[in-house]
Coordinates of N, CA and C in Angstrom, one line a residue:
M29 N 0.8 -1.2 0.0 CA 0.0 0.0 0.0 C 0.9 1.2 0.0
S30 N 0.6 2.2 -0.9 CA 1.4 3.4 -0.9 C 1.1 4.4 0.2
R31 N 2.0 5.2 0.5 CA 1.8 6.2 1.6 C 0.9 7.3 1.2
V32 N 0.2 7.9 2.1 CA -0.7 9.0 1.8 C 0.2 10.2 1.5
R33 N -0.1 10.9 0.4 CA 0.7 12.0 0.0 C 0.1 13.3 0.5
V34 N 0.8 14.0 1.4 CA 0.3 15.2 2.0 C 1.2 16.4 1.5
L35 N 0.5 17.4 1.0 CA 1.2 18.6 0.5 C 0.9 19.8 1.4
V36 N 1.9 20.4 1.9 CA 1.7 21.6 2.7 C 2.1 22.8 1.8
I37 N 1.3 23.8 1.7 CA 1.6 25.0 0.9 C 1.5 26.2 1.9
D38 N 2.5 27.0 1.7 CA 2.6 28.3 2.5 C 3.4 29.3 1.8
G39 N 3.3 30.5 2.2 CA 4.1 31.6 1.6 C 4.6 32.6 2.6
Q40 N 4.9 33.8 2.2 CA 5.5 34.8 3.1 C 6.7 34.2 3.8
G41 N 6.7 34.2 5.1 CA 7.9 33.7 5.8 C 7.9 32.2 6.1
G42 N 6.8 31.6 5.8 CA 6.6 30.1 6.0 C 6.4 29.7 7.4
G43 N 6.1 30.6 8.3 CA 5.9 30.3 9.7 C 4.8 29.3 10.0
L44 N 3.6 29.5 9.4 CA 2.5 28.5 9.6 C 2.9 27.2 8.9
G45 N 3.5 27.2 7.7 CA 3.9 26.0 7.0 C 4.9 25.2 7.8
R46 N 5.8 26.0 8.4 CA 6.9 25.3 9.2 C 6.2 24.6 10.4
Q47 N 5.3 25.2 11.1 CA 4.6 24.6 12.2 C 3.8 23.4 11.8
L48 N 3.1 23.5 10.7 CA 2.3 22.4 10.1 C 3.2 21.2 9.7
T49 N 4.3 21.6 9.0 CA 5.2 20.5 8.6 C 5.8 19.8 9.8
A50 N 6.2 20.5 10.8 CA 6.8 19.8 12.0 C 5.8 19.0 12.7
A51 N 4.6 19.5 12.8 CA 3.6 18.7 13.5 C 3.1 17.5 12.7
L52 N 3.0 17.6 11.4 CA 2.7 16.5 10.6 C 3.8 15.4 10.6
A53 N 5.0 15.9 10.5 CA 6.1 14.9 10.5 C 6.2 14.1 11.8
A54 N 5.9 14.8 12.9 CA 5.9 14.1 14.2 C 4.7 13.3 14.4
G55 N 3.5 13.8 14.0 CA 2.3 13.1 14.3 C 1.8 12.1 13.3
C56 N 2.3 12.1 12.1 CA 1.9 11.2 11.0 C 3.2 10.7 10.3
P57 N 4.0 9.9 10.9 CA 5.3 9.5 10.4 C 5.2 8.7 9.1
D58 N 4.1 8.1 8.8 CA 4.0 7.2 7.6 C 3.6 7.9 6.4
I59 N 3.4 9.3 6.4 CA 3.0 10.0 5.2 C 4.2 10.4 4.4
E60 N 3.9 10.7 3.1 CA 4.9 11.2 2.2 C 4.6 12.7 2.3
L61 N 5.5 13.5 2.9 CA 5.3 14.9 3.2 C 6.0 15.8 2.2
T62 N 5.3 16.5 1.4 CA 5.9 17.5 0.5 C 5.5 18.9 0.9
A63 N 6.4 19.8 0.8 CA 6.2 21.2 1.1 C 6.4 22.1 -0.2
V64 N 5.5 23.0 -0.5 CA 5.7 23.9 -1.5 C 5.5 25.3 -1.0
G65 N 6.5 26.1 -1.1 CA 6.5 27.5 -0.7 C 6.2 28.4 -1.9
T66 N 5.5 29.5 -1.7 CA 5.3 30.5 -2.8 C 6.6 31.2 -3.0
N67 N 7.6 31.1 -2.1 CA 8.9 31.7 -2.2 C 9.9 30.8 -1.5
S68 N 11.2 31.1 -1.8 CA 12.2 30.2 -1.3 C 12.4 30.2 0.3
I69 N 12.0 31.3 0.9 CA 12.1 31.3 2.4 C 11.1 30.4 3.0
A70 N 9.9 30.4 2.5 CA 8.8 29.5 3.0 C 9.2 28.1 2.7
A71 N 9.7 27.8 1.5 CA 10.0 26.4 1.2 C 11.2 25.9 2.1
S72 N 12.2 26.7 2.3 CA 13.3 26.3 3.1 C 12.9 26.1 4.6
A73 N 12.0 26.9 5.1 CA 11.5 26.8 6.5 C 10.8 25.4 6.6
M74 N 10.0 25.0 5.6 CA 9.2 23.8 5.7 C 10.1 22.6 5.5
L75 N 11.1 22.7 4.7 CA 12.1 21.6 4.5 C 12.9 21.4 5.8
K76 N 13.3 22.4 6.4 CA 14.0 22.3 7.7 C 13.1 21.7 8.8
A77 N 11.8 21.9 8.7 CA 10.9 21.5 9.7 C 10.5 20.0 9.6
G78 N 11.0 19.3 8.5 CA 10.8 17.9 8.3 C 10.1 17.4 7.1
A79 N 9.9 18.3 6.1 CA 9.3 17.8 4.8 C 10.3 16.9 4.2
H80 N 9.8 15.9 3.5 CA 10.7 15.0 2.8 C 11.3 15.7 1.6
R81 N 10.6 16.6 1.0 CA 11.1 17.4 -0.1 C 10.3 18.7 -0.2
A82 N 10.9 19.7 -0.9 CA 10.3 21.0 -1.0 C 10.6 21.6 -2.3
A83 N 9.7 22.5 -2.7 CA 9.9 23.2 -4.0 C 9.3 24.6 -3.8
T84 N 9.5 25.4 -4.8 CA 9.1 26.8 -4.8 C 8.4 27.2 -6.0
G85 N 7.3 28.0 -5.9 CA 6.7 28.7 -7.0 C 5.5 28.1 -7.5
E86 N 4.9 28.9 -8.5 CA 3.6 28.5 -9.1 C 3.6 27.1 -9.7
N87 N 4.5 26.8 -10.6 CA 4.5 25.5 -11.2 C 4.6 24.4 -10.2
A88 N 5.4 24.6 -9.2 CA 5.5 23.5 -8.2 C 4.1 23.3 -7.5
V89 N 3.4 24.4 -7.2 CA 2.1 24.2 -6.6 C 1.2 23.5 -7.6
V90 N 1.1 23.9 -8.8 CA 0.3 23.2 -9.8 C 0.6 21.7 -9.9
V91 N 1.8 21.4 -10.1 CA 2.2 20.0 -10.3 C 1.9 19.1 -9.0
N92 N 2.3 19.7 -7.9 CA 2.1 18.9 -6.7 C 0.7 18.7 -6.2
C93 N -0.2 19.7 -6.6 CA -1.6 19.6 -6.3 C -2.2 18.4 -7.1
R94 N -1.7 18.1 -8.2 CA -2.2 17.0 -9.1 C -1.9 15.6 -8.4
R95 N -0.9 15.5 -7.6 CA -0.5 14.2 -7.1 C -0.8 14.1 -5.6
A96 N -1.3 15.1 -4.9 CA -1.5 15.1 -3.5 C -2.8 14.3 -3.2
D97 N -2.8 13.7 -2.0 CA -4.1 13.1 -1.5 C -4.7 14.1 -0.5
I98 N -3.9 14.9 0.2 CA -4.4 15.9 1.1 C -3.5 17.1 1.0
I99 N -4.2 18.3 0.9 CA -3.5 19.6 0.8 C -3.8 20.3 2.1
V100 N -2.7 20.8 2.7 CA -2.9 21.6 4.0 C -2.2 23.0 3.9
G101 N -2.9 24.0 4.4 CA -2.3 25.3 4.3 C -3.3 26.3 4.8
P102 N -2.9 27.6 4.8 CA -3.8 28.7 5.2 C -4.9 28.8 4.2
I103 N -6.1 29.3 4.6 CA -7.2 29.4 3.7 C -6.9 30.3 2.4
G104 N -5.9 31.1 2.6 CA -5.5 32.0 1.4 C -5.0 31.2 0.2
I105 N -4.7 30.0 0.4 CA -4.2 29.2 -0.8 C -5.2 28.9 -1.8
V106 N -6.5 29.2 -1.5 CA -7.6 29.0 -2.4 C -8.1 30.3 -2.9
I107 N -7.5 31.4 -2.6 CA -7.9 32.8 -2.9 C -6.8 33.5 -3.8
A108 N -7.1 33.7 -5.0 CA -6.2 34.4 -5.9 C -5.8 35.7 -5.3
D109 N -4.5 36.0 -5.4 CA -3.9 37.3 -4.9 C -3.8 37.4 -3.4
S110 N -4.1 36.4 -2.7 CA -3.9 36.4 -1.2 C -2.5 36.2 -0.8
L111 N -2.2 36.2 0.5 CA -0.9 36.1 1.0 C 0.0 37.2 0.5
L112 N -0.5 38.4 0.5 CA 0.1 39.6 0.0 C 0.4 39.5 -1.5
G113 N -0.4 38.8 -2.2 CA -0.2 38.7 -3.7 C 0.6 37.5 -4.1
E114 N 1.0 36.7 -3.1 CA 1.9 35.5 -3.5 C 1.1 34.4 -4.1
I115 N -0.2 34.3 -3.9 CA -1.0 33.2 -4.5 C -1.5 33.7 -5.8
T116 N -1.1 33.1 -6.9 CA -1.5 33.5 -8.2 C -2.8 32.8 -8.5
P117 N -3.6 33.3 -9.5 CA -4.8 32.7 -9.9 C -4.6 31.2 -10.3
A118 N -3.5 30.9 -10.9 CA -3.2 29.5 -11.3 C -3.0 28.6 -10.0
M119 N -2.3 29.2 -9.0 CA -2.1 28.4 -7.8 C -3.5 28.1 -7.1
A120 N -4.3 29.2 -7.0 CA -5.6 29.0 -6.3 C -6.4 28.0 -7.1
A121 N -6.4 28.0 -8.4 CA -7.2 27.1 -9.2 C -6.7 25.7 -9.0
A122 N -5.4 25.5 -9.0 CA -4.8 24.2 -8.8 C -5.2 23.6 -7.5
V123 N -5.2 24.3 -6.4 CA -5.6 23.8 -5.1 C -7.1 23.5 -5.2
C124 N -7.9 24.4 -5.7 CA -9.4 24.1 -5.8 C -9.8 23.0 -6.7
Q125 N -9.1 22.8 -7.8 CA -9.4 21.8 -8.7 C -8.8 20.4 -8.4
S126 N -7.9 20.4 -7.5 CA -7.3 19.1 -7.1 C -8.3 18.1 -6.5
S127 N -8.1 16.8 -6.8 CA -9.0 15.8 -6.2 C -8.6 15.5 -4.7
A128 N -7.6 16.2 -4.2 CA -7.2 16.0 -2.8 C -8.2 16.6 -1.9
A129 N -8.2 16.0 -0.7 CA -9.0 16.7 0.4 C -8.2 17.9 0.8
R130 N -8.8 19.0 1.2 CA -8.2 20.2 1.6 C -8.4 20.5 3.0
V131 N -7.4 20.7 3.8 CA -7.5 21.1 5.2 C -7.0 22.5 5.3
L132 N -7.9 23.5 5.4 CA -7.6 24.9 5.3 C -7.6 25.5 6.7
I133 N -6.6 26.3 7.0 CA -6.4 26.9 8.3 C -7.1 28.3 8.2
P134 N -8.1 28.7 9.0 CA -8.8 30.0 8.9 C -7.9 31.1 9.5
I135 N -7.0 31.6 8.7 CA -6.2 32.8 9.1 C -6.9 34.0 8.5
N136 N -7.2 35.0 9.4 CA -7.9 36.2 9.0 C -6.8 37.3 8.7
H137 N -6.2 37.3 7.5 CA -5.2 38.2 7.1 C -5.5 38.7 5.7
C138 N -4.9 39.8 5.3 CA -4.9 40.3 4.0 C -6.3 40.6 3.5
D139 N -7.2 41.1 4.3 CA -8.5 41.5 4.0 C -9.4 40.3 3.6
N140 N -9.0 39.1 4.0 CA -9.8 37.9 3.9 C -10.2 37.4 5.3
I141 N -11.5 37.7 5.6 CA -12.0 37.4 6.9 C -13.0 36.3 6.9
V142 N -12.8 35.2 7.7 CA -13.7 34.1 7.7 C -14.6 34.4 9.0
V143 N -15.9 34.7 8.7 CA -16.8 35.0 9.8 C -17.3 33.7 10.4
G144 N -17.7 33.7 11.7 CA -18.2 32.5 12.4 C -17.1 31.6 12.9
V145 N -15.8 32.0 12.7 CA -14.7 31.2 13.2 C -14.0 32.1 14.2
P146 N -14.0 31.7 15.5 CA -13.3 32.6 16.5 C -11.8 32.6 16.2
D147 N -11.2 33.7 16.5 CA -9.7 33.8 16.5 C -9.1 32.8 17.5
Q148 N -8.2 32.0 17.0 CA -7.5 31.1 17.9 C -6.0 31.2 17.7
P149 N -5.3 30.8 18.7 CA -3.8 30.8 18.6 C -3.4 29.9 17.5
I150 N -2.3 30.2 16.8 CA -1.8 29.4 15.6 C -1.6 28.0 16.1
G151 N -1.0 27.8 17.3 CA -0.7 26.5 17.8 C -2.0 25.6 17.9
Q152 N -3.1 26.2 18.3 CA -4.3 25.4 18.4 C -4.8 25.0 17.0
L153 N -4.7 26.0 16.0 CA -5.1 25.7 14.7 C -4.3 24.6 14.0
V154 N -3.0 24.6 14.3 CA -2.1 23.6 13.8 C -2.5 22.2 14.3
T155 N -2.7 22.2 15.6 CA -3.1 20.9 16.3 C -4.4 20.4 15.7
A156 N -5.4 21.3 15.5 CA -6.6 20.9 14.9 C -6.5 20.4 13.4
A157 N -5.6 21.0 12.7 CA -5.3 20.6 11.3 C -4.7 19.2 11.3
V158 N -3.7 19.0 12.1 CA -3.0 17.7 12.2 C -4.0 16.6 12.6
E159 N -4.9 16.9 13.5 CA -5.9 15.9 13.9 C -6.9 15.6 12.7
K160 N -7.2 16.6 11.9 CA -8.1 16.4 10.8 C -7.3 15.5 9.7
V161 N -6.0 15.8 9.5 CA -5.3 14.9 8.6 C -5.2 13.5 9.1
K162 N -5.0 13.3 10.4 CA -5.0 11.9 10.9 C -6.3 11.2 10.7
E163 N -7.4 12.0 10.9 CA -8.8 11.4 10.6 C -8.9 11.1 9.2
L164 N -8.5 11.9 8.3 CA -8.6 11.6 6.8 C -7.8 10.4 6.4
I165 N -6.6 10.2 7.1 CA -5.7 9.1 6.7 C -6.4 7.8 7.1
R166 N -7.1 7.8 8.3 CA -7.7 6.5 8.8 C -8.7 6.0 7.9

């Protein structure tokens, strides 16, 4: 049986992606963990946090979304021009059109506000996301 392919996508400084990658690497050791940053700083942070491999940029997002079983990242990865403009329309479309399950972290930044979701510390959001990934794997 092949391992579940989990893709973490993040941008800007890669802080959320780093935390997600570290928590997934520790909590789900049997997954194939790939990280894609919208920039090299984000990709490097996730690679150092335990991703098996990492890549950078629009084409890397598009290609890896096609092969992922689960995609994890901030909600902005499905919104064109979010993350201070780092998410291109092609990136958002690739995430949305992927057959993968999407575990999206409700981060209220860059004029994208998710109503009905209370503000929570990033650590709690990361824990909840990892628990959801574990549930999807089962």
